[in-house]
Short mmCIF file of C-alpha atoms and ligand atoms in Angstrom, two decimals:
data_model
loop_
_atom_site.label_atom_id
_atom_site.label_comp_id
_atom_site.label_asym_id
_atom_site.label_seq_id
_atom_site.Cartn_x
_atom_site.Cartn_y
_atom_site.Cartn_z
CA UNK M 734 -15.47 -9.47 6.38
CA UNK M 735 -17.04 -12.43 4.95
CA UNK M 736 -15.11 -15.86 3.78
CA UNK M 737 -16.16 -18.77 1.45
CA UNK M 738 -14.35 -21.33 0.82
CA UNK M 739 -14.59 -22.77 -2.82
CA UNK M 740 -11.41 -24.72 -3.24
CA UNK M 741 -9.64 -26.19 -0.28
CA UNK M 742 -7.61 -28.96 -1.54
CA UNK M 743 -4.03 -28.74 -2.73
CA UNK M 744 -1.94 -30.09 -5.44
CA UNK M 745 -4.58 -31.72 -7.26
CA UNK M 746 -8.29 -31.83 -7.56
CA UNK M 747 -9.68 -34.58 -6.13
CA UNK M 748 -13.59 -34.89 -7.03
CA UNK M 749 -15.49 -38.17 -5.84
CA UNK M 750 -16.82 -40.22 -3.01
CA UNK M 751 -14.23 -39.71 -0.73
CA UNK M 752 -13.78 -36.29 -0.76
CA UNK M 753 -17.31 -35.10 -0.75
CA UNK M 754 -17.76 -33.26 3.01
CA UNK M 755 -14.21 -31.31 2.53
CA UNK M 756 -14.57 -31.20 -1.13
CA UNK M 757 -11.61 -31.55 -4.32
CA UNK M 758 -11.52 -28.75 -5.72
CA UNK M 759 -7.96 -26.94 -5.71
CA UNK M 760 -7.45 -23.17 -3.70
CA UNK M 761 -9.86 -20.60 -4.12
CA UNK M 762 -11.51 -18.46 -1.60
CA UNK M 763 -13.77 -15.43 -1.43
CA UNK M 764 -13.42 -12.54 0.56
CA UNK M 765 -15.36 -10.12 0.99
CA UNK M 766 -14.46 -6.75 2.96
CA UNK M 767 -17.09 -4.70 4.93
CA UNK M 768 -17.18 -2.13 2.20
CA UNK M 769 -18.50 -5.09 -0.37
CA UNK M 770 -14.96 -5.11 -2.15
CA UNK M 771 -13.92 -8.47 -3.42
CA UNK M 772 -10.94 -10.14 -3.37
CA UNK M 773 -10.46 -13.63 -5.07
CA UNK M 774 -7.67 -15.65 -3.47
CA UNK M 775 -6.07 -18.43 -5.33
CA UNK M 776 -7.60 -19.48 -8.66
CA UNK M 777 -7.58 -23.25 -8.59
CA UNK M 778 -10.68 -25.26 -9.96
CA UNK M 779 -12.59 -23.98 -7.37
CA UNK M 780 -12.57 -20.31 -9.14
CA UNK M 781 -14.62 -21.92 -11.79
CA UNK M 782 -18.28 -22.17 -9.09
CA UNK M 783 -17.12 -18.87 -8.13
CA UNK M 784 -17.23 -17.27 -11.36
CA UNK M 785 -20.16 -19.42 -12.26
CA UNK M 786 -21.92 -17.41 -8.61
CA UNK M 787 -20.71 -14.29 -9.26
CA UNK M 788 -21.97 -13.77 -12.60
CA UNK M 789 -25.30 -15.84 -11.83
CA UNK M 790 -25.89 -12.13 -9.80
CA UNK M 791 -26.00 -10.56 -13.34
CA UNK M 792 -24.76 -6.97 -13.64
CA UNK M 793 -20.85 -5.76 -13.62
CA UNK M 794 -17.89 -7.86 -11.40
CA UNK M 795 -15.26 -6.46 -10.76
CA UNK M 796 -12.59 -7.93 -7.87
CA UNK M 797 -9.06 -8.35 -7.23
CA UNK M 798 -7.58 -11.66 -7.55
CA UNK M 799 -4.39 -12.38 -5.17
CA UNK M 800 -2.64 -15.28 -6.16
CA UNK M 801 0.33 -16.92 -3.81
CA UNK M 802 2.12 -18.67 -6.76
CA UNK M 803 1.70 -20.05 -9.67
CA UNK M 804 1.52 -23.63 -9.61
CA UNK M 805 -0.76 -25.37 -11.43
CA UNK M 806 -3.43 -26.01 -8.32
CA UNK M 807 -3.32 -22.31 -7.62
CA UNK M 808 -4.25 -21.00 -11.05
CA UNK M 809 -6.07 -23.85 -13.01
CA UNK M 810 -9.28 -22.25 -12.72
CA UNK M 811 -8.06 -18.90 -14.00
CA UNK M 812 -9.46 -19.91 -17.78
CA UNK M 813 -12.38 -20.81 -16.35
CA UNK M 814 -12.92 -17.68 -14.21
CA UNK M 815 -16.51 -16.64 -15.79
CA UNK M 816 -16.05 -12.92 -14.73
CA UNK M 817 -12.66 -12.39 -17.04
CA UNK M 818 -15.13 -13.45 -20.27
CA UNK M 819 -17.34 -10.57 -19.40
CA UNK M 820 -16.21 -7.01 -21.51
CA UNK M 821 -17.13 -3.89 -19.05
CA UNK M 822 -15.32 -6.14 -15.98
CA UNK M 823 -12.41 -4.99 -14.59
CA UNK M 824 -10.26 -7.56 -12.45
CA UNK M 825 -6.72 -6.64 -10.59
CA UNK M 826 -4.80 -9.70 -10.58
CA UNK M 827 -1.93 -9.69 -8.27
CA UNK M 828 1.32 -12.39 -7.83
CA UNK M 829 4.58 -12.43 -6.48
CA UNK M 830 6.90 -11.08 -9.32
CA UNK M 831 9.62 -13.84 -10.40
CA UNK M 832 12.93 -12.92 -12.28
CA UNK M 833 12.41 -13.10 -15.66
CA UNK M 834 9.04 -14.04 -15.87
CA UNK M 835 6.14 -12.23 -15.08
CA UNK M 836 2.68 -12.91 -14.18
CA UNK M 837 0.92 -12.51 -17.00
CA UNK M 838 3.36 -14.42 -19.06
CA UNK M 839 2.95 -17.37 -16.73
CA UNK M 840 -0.93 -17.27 -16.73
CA UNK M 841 -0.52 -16.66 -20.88
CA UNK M 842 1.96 -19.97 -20.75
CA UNK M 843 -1.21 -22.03 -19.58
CA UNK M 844 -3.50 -20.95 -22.13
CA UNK M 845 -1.15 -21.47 -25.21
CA UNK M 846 -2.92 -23.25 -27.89
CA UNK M 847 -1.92 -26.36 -26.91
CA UNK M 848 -3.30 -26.25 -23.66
CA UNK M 849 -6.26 -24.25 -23.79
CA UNK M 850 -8.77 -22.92 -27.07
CA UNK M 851 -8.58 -18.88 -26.17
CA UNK M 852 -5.60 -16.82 -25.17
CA UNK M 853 -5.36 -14.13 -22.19
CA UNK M 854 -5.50 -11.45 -24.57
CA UNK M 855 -8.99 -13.06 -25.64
CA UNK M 856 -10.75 -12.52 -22.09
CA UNK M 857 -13.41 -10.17 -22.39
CA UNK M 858 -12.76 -8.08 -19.32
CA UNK M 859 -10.09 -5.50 -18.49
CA UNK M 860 -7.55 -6.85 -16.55
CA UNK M 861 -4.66 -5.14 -14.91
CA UNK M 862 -1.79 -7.10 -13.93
CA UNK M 863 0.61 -6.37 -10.68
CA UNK M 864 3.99 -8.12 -9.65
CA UNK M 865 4.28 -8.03 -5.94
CA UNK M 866 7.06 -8.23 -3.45
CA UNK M 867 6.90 -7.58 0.19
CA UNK M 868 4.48 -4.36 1.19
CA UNK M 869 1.03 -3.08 2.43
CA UNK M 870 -0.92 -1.79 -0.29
CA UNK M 871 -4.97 -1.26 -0.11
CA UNK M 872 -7.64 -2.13 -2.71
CA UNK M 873 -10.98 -0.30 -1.60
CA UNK M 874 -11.62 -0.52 2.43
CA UNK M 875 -9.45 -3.58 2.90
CA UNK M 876 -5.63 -2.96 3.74
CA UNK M 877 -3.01 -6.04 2.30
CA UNK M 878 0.29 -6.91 3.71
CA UNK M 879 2.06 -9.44 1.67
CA UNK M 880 4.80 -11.35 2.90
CA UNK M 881 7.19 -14.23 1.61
CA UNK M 882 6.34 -17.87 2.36
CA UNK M 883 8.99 -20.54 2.02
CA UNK M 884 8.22 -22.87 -0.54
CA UNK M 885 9.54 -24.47 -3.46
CA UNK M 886 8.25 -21.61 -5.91
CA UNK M 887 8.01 -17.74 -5.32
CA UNK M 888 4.86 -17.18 -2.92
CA UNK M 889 3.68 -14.50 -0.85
CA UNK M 890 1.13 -14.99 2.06
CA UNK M 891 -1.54 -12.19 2.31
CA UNK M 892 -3.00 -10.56 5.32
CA UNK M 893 -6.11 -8.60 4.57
CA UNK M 894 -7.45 -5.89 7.03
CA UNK M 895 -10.72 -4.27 7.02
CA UNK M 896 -13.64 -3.09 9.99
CA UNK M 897 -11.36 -3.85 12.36
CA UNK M 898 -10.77 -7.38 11.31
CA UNK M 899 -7.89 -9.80 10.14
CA UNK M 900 -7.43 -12.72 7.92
CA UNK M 901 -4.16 -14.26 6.82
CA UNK M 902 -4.44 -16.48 4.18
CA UNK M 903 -0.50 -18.58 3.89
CA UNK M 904 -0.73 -21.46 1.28
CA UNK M 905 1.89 -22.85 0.50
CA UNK M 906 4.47 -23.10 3.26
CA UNK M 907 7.09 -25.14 4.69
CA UNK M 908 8.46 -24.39 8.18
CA UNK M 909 12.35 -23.15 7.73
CA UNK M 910 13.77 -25.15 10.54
CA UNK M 911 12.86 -28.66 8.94
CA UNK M 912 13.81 -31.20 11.73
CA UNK M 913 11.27 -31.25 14.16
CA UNK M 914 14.19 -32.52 16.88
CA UNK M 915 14.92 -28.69 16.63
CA UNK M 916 11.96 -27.53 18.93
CA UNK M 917 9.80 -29.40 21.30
CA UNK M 918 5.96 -29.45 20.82
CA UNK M 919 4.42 -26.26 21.98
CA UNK M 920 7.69 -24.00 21.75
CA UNK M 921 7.62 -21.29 19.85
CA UNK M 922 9.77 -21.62 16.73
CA UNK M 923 13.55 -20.84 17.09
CA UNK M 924 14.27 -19.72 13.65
CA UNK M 925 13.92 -16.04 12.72
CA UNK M 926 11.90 -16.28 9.64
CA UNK M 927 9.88 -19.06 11.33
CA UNK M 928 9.15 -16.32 14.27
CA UNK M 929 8.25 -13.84 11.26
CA UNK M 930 6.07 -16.11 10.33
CA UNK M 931 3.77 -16.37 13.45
CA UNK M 932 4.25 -12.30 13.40
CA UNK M 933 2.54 -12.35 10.43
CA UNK M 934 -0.70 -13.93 11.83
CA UNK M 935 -0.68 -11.61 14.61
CA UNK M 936 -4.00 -11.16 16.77
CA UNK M 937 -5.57 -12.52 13.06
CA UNK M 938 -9.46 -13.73 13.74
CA UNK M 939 -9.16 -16.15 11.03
CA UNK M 940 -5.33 -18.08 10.00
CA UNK M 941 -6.07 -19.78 6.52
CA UNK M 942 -2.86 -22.17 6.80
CA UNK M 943 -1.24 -24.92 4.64
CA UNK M 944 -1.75 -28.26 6.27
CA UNK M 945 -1.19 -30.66 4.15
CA UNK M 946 0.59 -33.47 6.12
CA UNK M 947 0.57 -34.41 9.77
CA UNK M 948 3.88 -34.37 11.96
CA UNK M 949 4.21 -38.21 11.23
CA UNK M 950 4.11 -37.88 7.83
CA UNK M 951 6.53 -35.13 7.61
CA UNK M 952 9.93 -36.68 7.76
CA UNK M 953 9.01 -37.98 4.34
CA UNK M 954 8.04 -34.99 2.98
CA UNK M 955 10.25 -33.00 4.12
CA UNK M 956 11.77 -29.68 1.65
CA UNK M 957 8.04 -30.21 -0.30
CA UNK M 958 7.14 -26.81 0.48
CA UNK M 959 4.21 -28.19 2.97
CA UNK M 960 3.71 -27.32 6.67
CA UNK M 961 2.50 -30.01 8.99
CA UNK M 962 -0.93 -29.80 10.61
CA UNK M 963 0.07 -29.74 14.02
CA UNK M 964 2.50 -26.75 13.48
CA UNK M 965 0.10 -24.64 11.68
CA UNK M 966 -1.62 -24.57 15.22
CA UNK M 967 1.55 -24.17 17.01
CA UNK M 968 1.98 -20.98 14.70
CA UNK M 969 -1.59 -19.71 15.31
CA UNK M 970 -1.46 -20.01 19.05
CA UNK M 971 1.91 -18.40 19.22
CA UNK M 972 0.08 -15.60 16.82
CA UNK M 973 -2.74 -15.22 19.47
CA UNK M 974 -5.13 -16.36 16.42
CA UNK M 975 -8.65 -16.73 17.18
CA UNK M 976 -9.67 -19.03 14.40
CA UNK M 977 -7.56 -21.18 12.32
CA UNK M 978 -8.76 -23.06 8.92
CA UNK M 979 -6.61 -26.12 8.09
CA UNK M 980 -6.43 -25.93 4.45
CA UNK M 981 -4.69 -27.25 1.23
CA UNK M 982 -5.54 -30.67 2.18
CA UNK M 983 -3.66 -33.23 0.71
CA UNK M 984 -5.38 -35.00 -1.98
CA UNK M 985 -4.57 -38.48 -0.36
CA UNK M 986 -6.73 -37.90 2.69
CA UNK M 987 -10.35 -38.81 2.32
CA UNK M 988 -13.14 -37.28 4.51
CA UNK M 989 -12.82 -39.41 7.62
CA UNK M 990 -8.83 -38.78 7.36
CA UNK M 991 -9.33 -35.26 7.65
CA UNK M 992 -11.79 -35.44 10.59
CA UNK M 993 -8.73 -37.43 12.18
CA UNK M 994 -6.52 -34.61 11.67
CA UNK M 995 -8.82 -32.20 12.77
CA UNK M 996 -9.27 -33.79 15.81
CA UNK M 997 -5.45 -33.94 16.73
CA UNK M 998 -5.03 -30.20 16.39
CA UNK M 999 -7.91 -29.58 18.30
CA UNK M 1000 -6.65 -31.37 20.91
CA UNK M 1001 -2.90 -30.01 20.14
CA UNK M 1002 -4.66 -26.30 20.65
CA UNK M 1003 -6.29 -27.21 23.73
CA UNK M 1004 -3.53 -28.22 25.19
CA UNK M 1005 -1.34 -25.05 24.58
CA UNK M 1006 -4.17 -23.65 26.95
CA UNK M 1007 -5.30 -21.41 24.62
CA UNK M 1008 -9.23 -21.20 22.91
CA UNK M 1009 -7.83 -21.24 19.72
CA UNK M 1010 -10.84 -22.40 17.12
CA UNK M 1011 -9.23 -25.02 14.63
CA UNK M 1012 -11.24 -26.10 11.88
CA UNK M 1013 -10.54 -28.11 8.61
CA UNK M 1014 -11.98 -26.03 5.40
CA UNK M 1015 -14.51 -27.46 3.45
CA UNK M 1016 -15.69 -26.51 0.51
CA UNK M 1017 -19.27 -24.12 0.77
CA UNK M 1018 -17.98 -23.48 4.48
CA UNK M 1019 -18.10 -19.77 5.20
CA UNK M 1020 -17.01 -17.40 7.91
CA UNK M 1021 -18.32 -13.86 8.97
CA UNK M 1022 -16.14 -12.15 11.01
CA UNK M 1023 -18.40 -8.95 12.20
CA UNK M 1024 -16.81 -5.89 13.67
CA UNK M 1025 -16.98 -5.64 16.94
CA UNK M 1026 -17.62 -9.06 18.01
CA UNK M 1027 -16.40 -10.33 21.10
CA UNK M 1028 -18.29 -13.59 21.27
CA UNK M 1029 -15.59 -15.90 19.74
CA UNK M 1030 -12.53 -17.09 21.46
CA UNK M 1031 -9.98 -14.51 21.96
CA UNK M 1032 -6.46 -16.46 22.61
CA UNK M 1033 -3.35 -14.55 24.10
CA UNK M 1034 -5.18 -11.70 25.51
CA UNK M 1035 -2.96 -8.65 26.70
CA UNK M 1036 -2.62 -8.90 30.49
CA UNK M 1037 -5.09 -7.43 32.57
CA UNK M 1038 -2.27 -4.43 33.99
CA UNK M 1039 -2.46 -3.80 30.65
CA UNK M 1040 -5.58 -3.59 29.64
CA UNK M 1041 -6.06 -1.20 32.52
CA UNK M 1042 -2.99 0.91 31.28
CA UNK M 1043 -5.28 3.66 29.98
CA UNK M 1044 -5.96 4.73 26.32
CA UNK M 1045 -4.38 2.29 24.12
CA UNK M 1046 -2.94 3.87 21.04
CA UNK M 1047 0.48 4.05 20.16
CA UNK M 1048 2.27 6.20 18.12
CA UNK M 1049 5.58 4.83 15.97
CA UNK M 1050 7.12 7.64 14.03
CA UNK M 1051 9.82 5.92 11.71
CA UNK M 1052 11.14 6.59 8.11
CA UNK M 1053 12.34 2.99 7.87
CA UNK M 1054 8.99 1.14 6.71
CA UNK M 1055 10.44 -2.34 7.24
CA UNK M 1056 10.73 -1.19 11.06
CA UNK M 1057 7.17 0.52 11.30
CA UNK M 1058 5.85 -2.67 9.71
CA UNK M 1059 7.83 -4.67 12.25
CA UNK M 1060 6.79 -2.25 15.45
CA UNK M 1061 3.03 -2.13 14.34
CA UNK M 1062 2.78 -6.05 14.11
CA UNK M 1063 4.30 -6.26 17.46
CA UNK M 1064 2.30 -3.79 19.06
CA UNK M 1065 -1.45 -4.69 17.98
CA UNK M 1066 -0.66 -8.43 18.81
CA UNK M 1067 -1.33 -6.85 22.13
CA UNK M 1068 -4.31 -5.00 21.11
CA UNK M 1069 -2.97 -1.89 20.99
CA UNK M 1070 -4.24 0.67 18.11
CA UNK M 1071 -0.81 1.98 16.17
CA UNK M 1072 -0.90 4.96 14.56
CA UNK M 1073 2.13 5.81 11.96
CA UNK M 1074 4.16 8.98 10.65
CA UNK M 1075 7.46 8.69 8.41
CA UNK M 1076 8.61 12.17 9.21
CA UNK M 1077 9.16 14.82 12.09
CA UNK M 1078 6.62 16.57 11.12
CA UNK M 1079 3.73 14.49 10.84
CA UNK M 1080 4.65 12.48 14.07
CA UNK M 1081 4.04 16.10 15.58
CA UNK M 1082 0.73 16.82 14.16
CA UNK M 1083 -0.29 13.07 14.85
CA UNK M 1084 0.50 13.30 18.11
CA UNK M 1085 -1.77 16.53 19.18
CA UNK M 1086 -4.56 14.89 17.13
CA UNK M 1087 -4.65 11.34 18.66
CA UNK M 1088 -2.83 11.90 22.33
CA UNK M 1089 -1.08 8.83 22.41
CA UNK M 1090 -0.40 6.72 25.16
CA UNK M 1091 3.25 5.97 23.93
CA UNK M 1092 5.28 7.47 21.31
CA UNK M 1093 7.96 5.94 19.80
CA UNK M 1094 10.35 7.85 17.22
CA UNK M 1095 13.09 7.33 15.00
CA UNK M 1096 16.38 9.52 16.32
CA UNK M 1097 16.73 10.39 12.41
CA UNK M 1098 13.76 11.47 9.84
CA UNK M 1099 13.25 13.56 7.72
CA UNK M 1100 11.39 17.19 8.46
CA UNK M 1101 11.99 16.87 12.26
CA UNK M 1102 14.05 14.76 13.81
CA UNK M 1103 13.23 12.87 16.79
CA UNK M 1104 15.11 14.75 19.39
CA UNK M 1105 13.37 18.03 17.86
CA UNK M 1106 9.93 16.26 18.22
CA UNK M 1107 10.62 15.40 21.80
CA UNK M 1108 11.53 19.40 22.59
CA UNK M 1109 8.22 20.49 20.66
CA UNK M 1110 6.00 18.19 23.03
CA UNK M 1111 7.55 18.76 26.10
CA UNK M 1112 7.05 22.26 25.57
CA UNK M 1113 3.09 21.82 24.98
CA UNK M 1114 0.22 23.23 27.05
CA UNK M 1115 -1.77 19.74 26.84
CA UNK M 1116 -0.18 17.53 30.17
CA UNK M 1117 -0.70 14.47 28.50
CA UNK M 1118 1.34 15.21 25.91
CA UNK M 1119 4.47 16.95 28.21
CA UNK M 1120 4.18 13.79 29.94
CA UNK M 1121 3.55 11.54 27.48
CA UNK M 1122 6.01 8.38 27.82
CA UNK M 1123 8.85 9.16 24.24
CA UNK M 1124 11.04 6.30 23.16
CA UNK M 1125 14.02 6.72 20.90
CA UNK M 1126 14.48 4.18 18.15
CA UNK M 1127 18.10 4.56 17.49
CA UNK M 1128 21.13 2.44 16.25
CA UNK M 1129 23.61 4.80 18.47
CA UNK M 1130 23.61 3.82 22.50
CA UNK M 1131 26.80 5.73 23.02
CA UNK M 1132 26.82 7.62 26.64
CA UNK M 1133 26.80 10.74 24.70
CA UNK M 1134 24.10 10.75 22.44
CA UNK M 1135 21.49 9.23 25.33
CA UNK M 1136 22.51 11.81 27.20
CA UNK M 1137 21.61 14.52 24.60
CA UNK M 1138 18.12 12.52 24.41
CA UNK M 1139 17.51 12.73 27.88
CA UNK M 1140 18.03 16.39 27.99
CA UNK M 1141 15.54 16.51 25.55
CA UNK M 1142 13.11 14.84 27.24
CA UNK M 1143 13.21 11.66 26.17
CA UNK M 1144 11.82 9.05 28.32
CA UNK M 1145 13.69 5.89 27.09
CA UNK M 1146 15.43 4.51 24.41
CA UNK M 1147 14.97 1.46 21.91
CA UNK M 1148 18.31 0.05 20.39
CA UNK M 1149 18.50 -1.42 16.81
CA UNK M 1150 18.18 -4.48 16.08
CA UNK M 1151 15.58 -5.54 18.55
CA UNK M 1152 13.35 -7.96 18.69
CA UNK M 1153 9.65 -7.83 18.90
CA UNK M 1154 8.78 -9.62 21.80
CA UNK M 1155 11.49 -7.58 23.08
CA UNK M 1156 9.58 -4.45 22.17
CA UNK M 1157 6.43 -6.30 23.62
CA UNK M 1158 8.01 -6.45 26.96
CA UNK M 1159 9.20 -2.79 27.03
CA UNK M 1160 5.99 -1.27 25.99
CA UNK M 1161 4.55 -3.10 29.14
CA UNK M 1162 7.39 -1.78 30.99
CA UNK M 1163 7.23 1.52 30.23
CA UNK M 1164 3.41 2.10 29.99
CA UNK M 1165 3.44 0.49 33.72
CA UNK M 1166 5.96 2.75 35.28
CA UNK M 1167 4.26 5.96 33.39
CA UNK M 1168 1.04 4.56 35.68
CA UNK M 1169 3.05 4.26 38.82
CA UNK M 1170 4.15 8.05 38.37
CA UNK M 1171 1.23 9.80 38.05
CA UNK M 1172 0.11 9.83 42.17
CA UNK M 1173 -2.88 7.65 43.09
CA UNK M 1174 -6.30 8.68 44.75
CA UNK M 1175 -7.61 6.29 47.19
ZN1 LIG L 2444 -0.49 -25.76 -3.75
ZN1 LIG L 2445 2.77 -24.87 -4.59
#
């Protein structure tokens, strides 16, 4: 995937002297995924050299635009968005869905005819409009997760997959336990949504993160929807992050300001011990992240036991999407490849195509349950998958129903609620003692 950055300051735009190495325009970047589709995020004033580049090209644009909210610095380049003038364009355009107000109303409300000469329904080019809450959807080769931030409007954070690479892009967000006296520097966060937070960044190769004070600052800021500098590299080394962009700089801090900042979190990321890349995002800057790259920084790496623990995919069979979600993030922050099924039945087939190294499975699903799916591959011809280590997600620990799941078969079992670092630890667990079974040549 390829990055460019043509907005990276927040609130307001803040052109001039001062500002001209990280630039003033407000949130907009360019992504593009390895199949060539674009995606638009934020549509600040930077959207308007964007637009300006993209039609330069000549010929038909089309791209989805992903917007986290809709305050003014995140959508005042949307009139100004060349492409949307052009009839034969077609442009997705994608927000978190409010109550009561919808996202084209609130991109209409800023082109009223006191604000602005042409209306929405005046742009030239077809444009579709989608509410979002909370999901994975995909939009040509590239696979987005969206997921809640906490700030003082209605945001979502999007994490965009494609050729085996990640980038998060979280603007604007405020840490949800406030008082820094709550953690000590380099803990991980103690809050639950906070944690949920770093799981969202997991094993990402770029973190595009609100940073718009610095811990000093913050006790004045405080409940302004902003995250602090410094713990936007606390969140990407607790991710395992290989690259983090500071971004939505405040429009306060000049150039040399920045290149302070920068400098503390490089320092604050060196210290975690990890290789974490920080850098502050400048306007023109771009990043190519190329599959298959191993030559930049990997932080967190799975232990080397693991890496050793043979192939490294991992089936999770569950008709609960918020808990396949949950167990996939987990699992590939330790590089692990997760395949998915939300019945029986295709957790069966699945699992004779791809041979996984650990299957986990809902107790209940439709088609097949999971105690049925366990009886149907212990009884196959292929060892590895009779042997293969099978974990029961289940909400029911009672002596009687593990002991119906052991009869079955079943190697283990995984009790709801957990947690995933939790989960982390067990996969380790029970991928090692699967190794220590199968008898050793010297
Ligand atoms: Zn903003
Ligand atoms: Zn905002």
């Amino acid at each position: 995937m390829d990055v460019r950055f043509w907005g990276t300051r927040g609130s307001l735009a803040k052109p001039g002297p001062t500002t001209l190495r990280y630039g003033g325009n407000t949130s907009c970047v360019e992504v593009r995924g390895v199949d060539g589709t674009l995606i638009v995020l934020d549509c600040g004033t930077g959207a308007h050299g964007l637009g300006q580049s993209l039609v330069s090209s000549g010929g038909r644009c089309d791209g989805h635009l992903m917007i986290t909210h809709t305050h003014w610095d995140h959508i005042q380049g949307f009139p100004f968005f060349a492409p949307l003038f052009i009839p034969g364009n077609t442009w997705d355009i994608y927000a978190p869905g409010a109550l009561g107000q919808r996202l084209e109303q609130a991109l209409a409300g800023q082109m009223e005819y006191n604000y602005f000469p042409i209306t929405l329904a005046q742009l030239g080019a077809t444009i579709r409009f989608h509410d979002l809450v909370e999901g994975q959807f995909a939009v040509g080769g590239v696979r987005v997760t969206t997921q809640y931030l906490n700030h003082p409007a209605l945001a979502l954070g999007y994490r965009l997959e494609s050729g085996g690479k990640v980038i998060v892009y979280a603007s604007d967000h405020e840490p949800h336990a406030p008082n820094p006296a709550v953690r000590r520097e380099g803990e991980p966060p103690m809050h639950g949504e906070d944690r949920r937070h770093v799981e969202f960044f997991a094993g990402a190769d770029l973190v595009i993160h609100d940073a718009q004070y610095t811990l000093e600052e913050y006790p004045q800021k405080t409940g302004w929807g902003h995250t602090p500098a410094e713990w936007a590299v606390d969140y990407a080394v607790a991710a395992g992050a290989r690259r983090l962009a500071l971004y939505h700089h405040d429009p306060l801090r000049d150039d040399e300001a920045l290149d302070r900042v920068v400098e503390i979190c490089r320092r604050r990321a060196g210290a975690a011990g990890t290789v974490l890349e920080v850098f502050g995002a400048a306007e023109g800057g771009e990043v190519r992240l190329v599959e298959g790259d191993t030559t930049s920084p990997r932080a967190a790496r799975p232990p080397e036991s693991m890496m050793k623990a043979g192939p490294h995919t991992i089936l999770v069979a569950d008709d609960d999407p918020t808990i396949v979600r949950l167990l996939t993030l987990a699992l590939e922050q330790d590089g692990f490849r997760v395949v998915t099924a939300n019945d029986g039945k295709t957790a069966l087939r699945l699992a004779r195509l791809e041979r996984p190294a650990l299957i986990l499975l809902d107790w209940e699903m439709p088609g097949a349950d999971g105690i049925e799916v366990t009886r149907a591959l212990r009884n196959e011809a292929d060892p590895v998958l009779r042997d293969v280590p099978l974990v029961l997600i289940t909400a029911q620990s009672g002596a009687e129903n593990t002991a119906a799941g052991f009869a079955a078969g079943v190697t283990d079992y995984l009790t709801k609620p957990f947690r995933p670092a939790h989960v982390r630890a067990r996969v380790q667990a029970w991928l090692l003692r699967r190794r220590d079974e199968v008898p050793r040549t010297p």
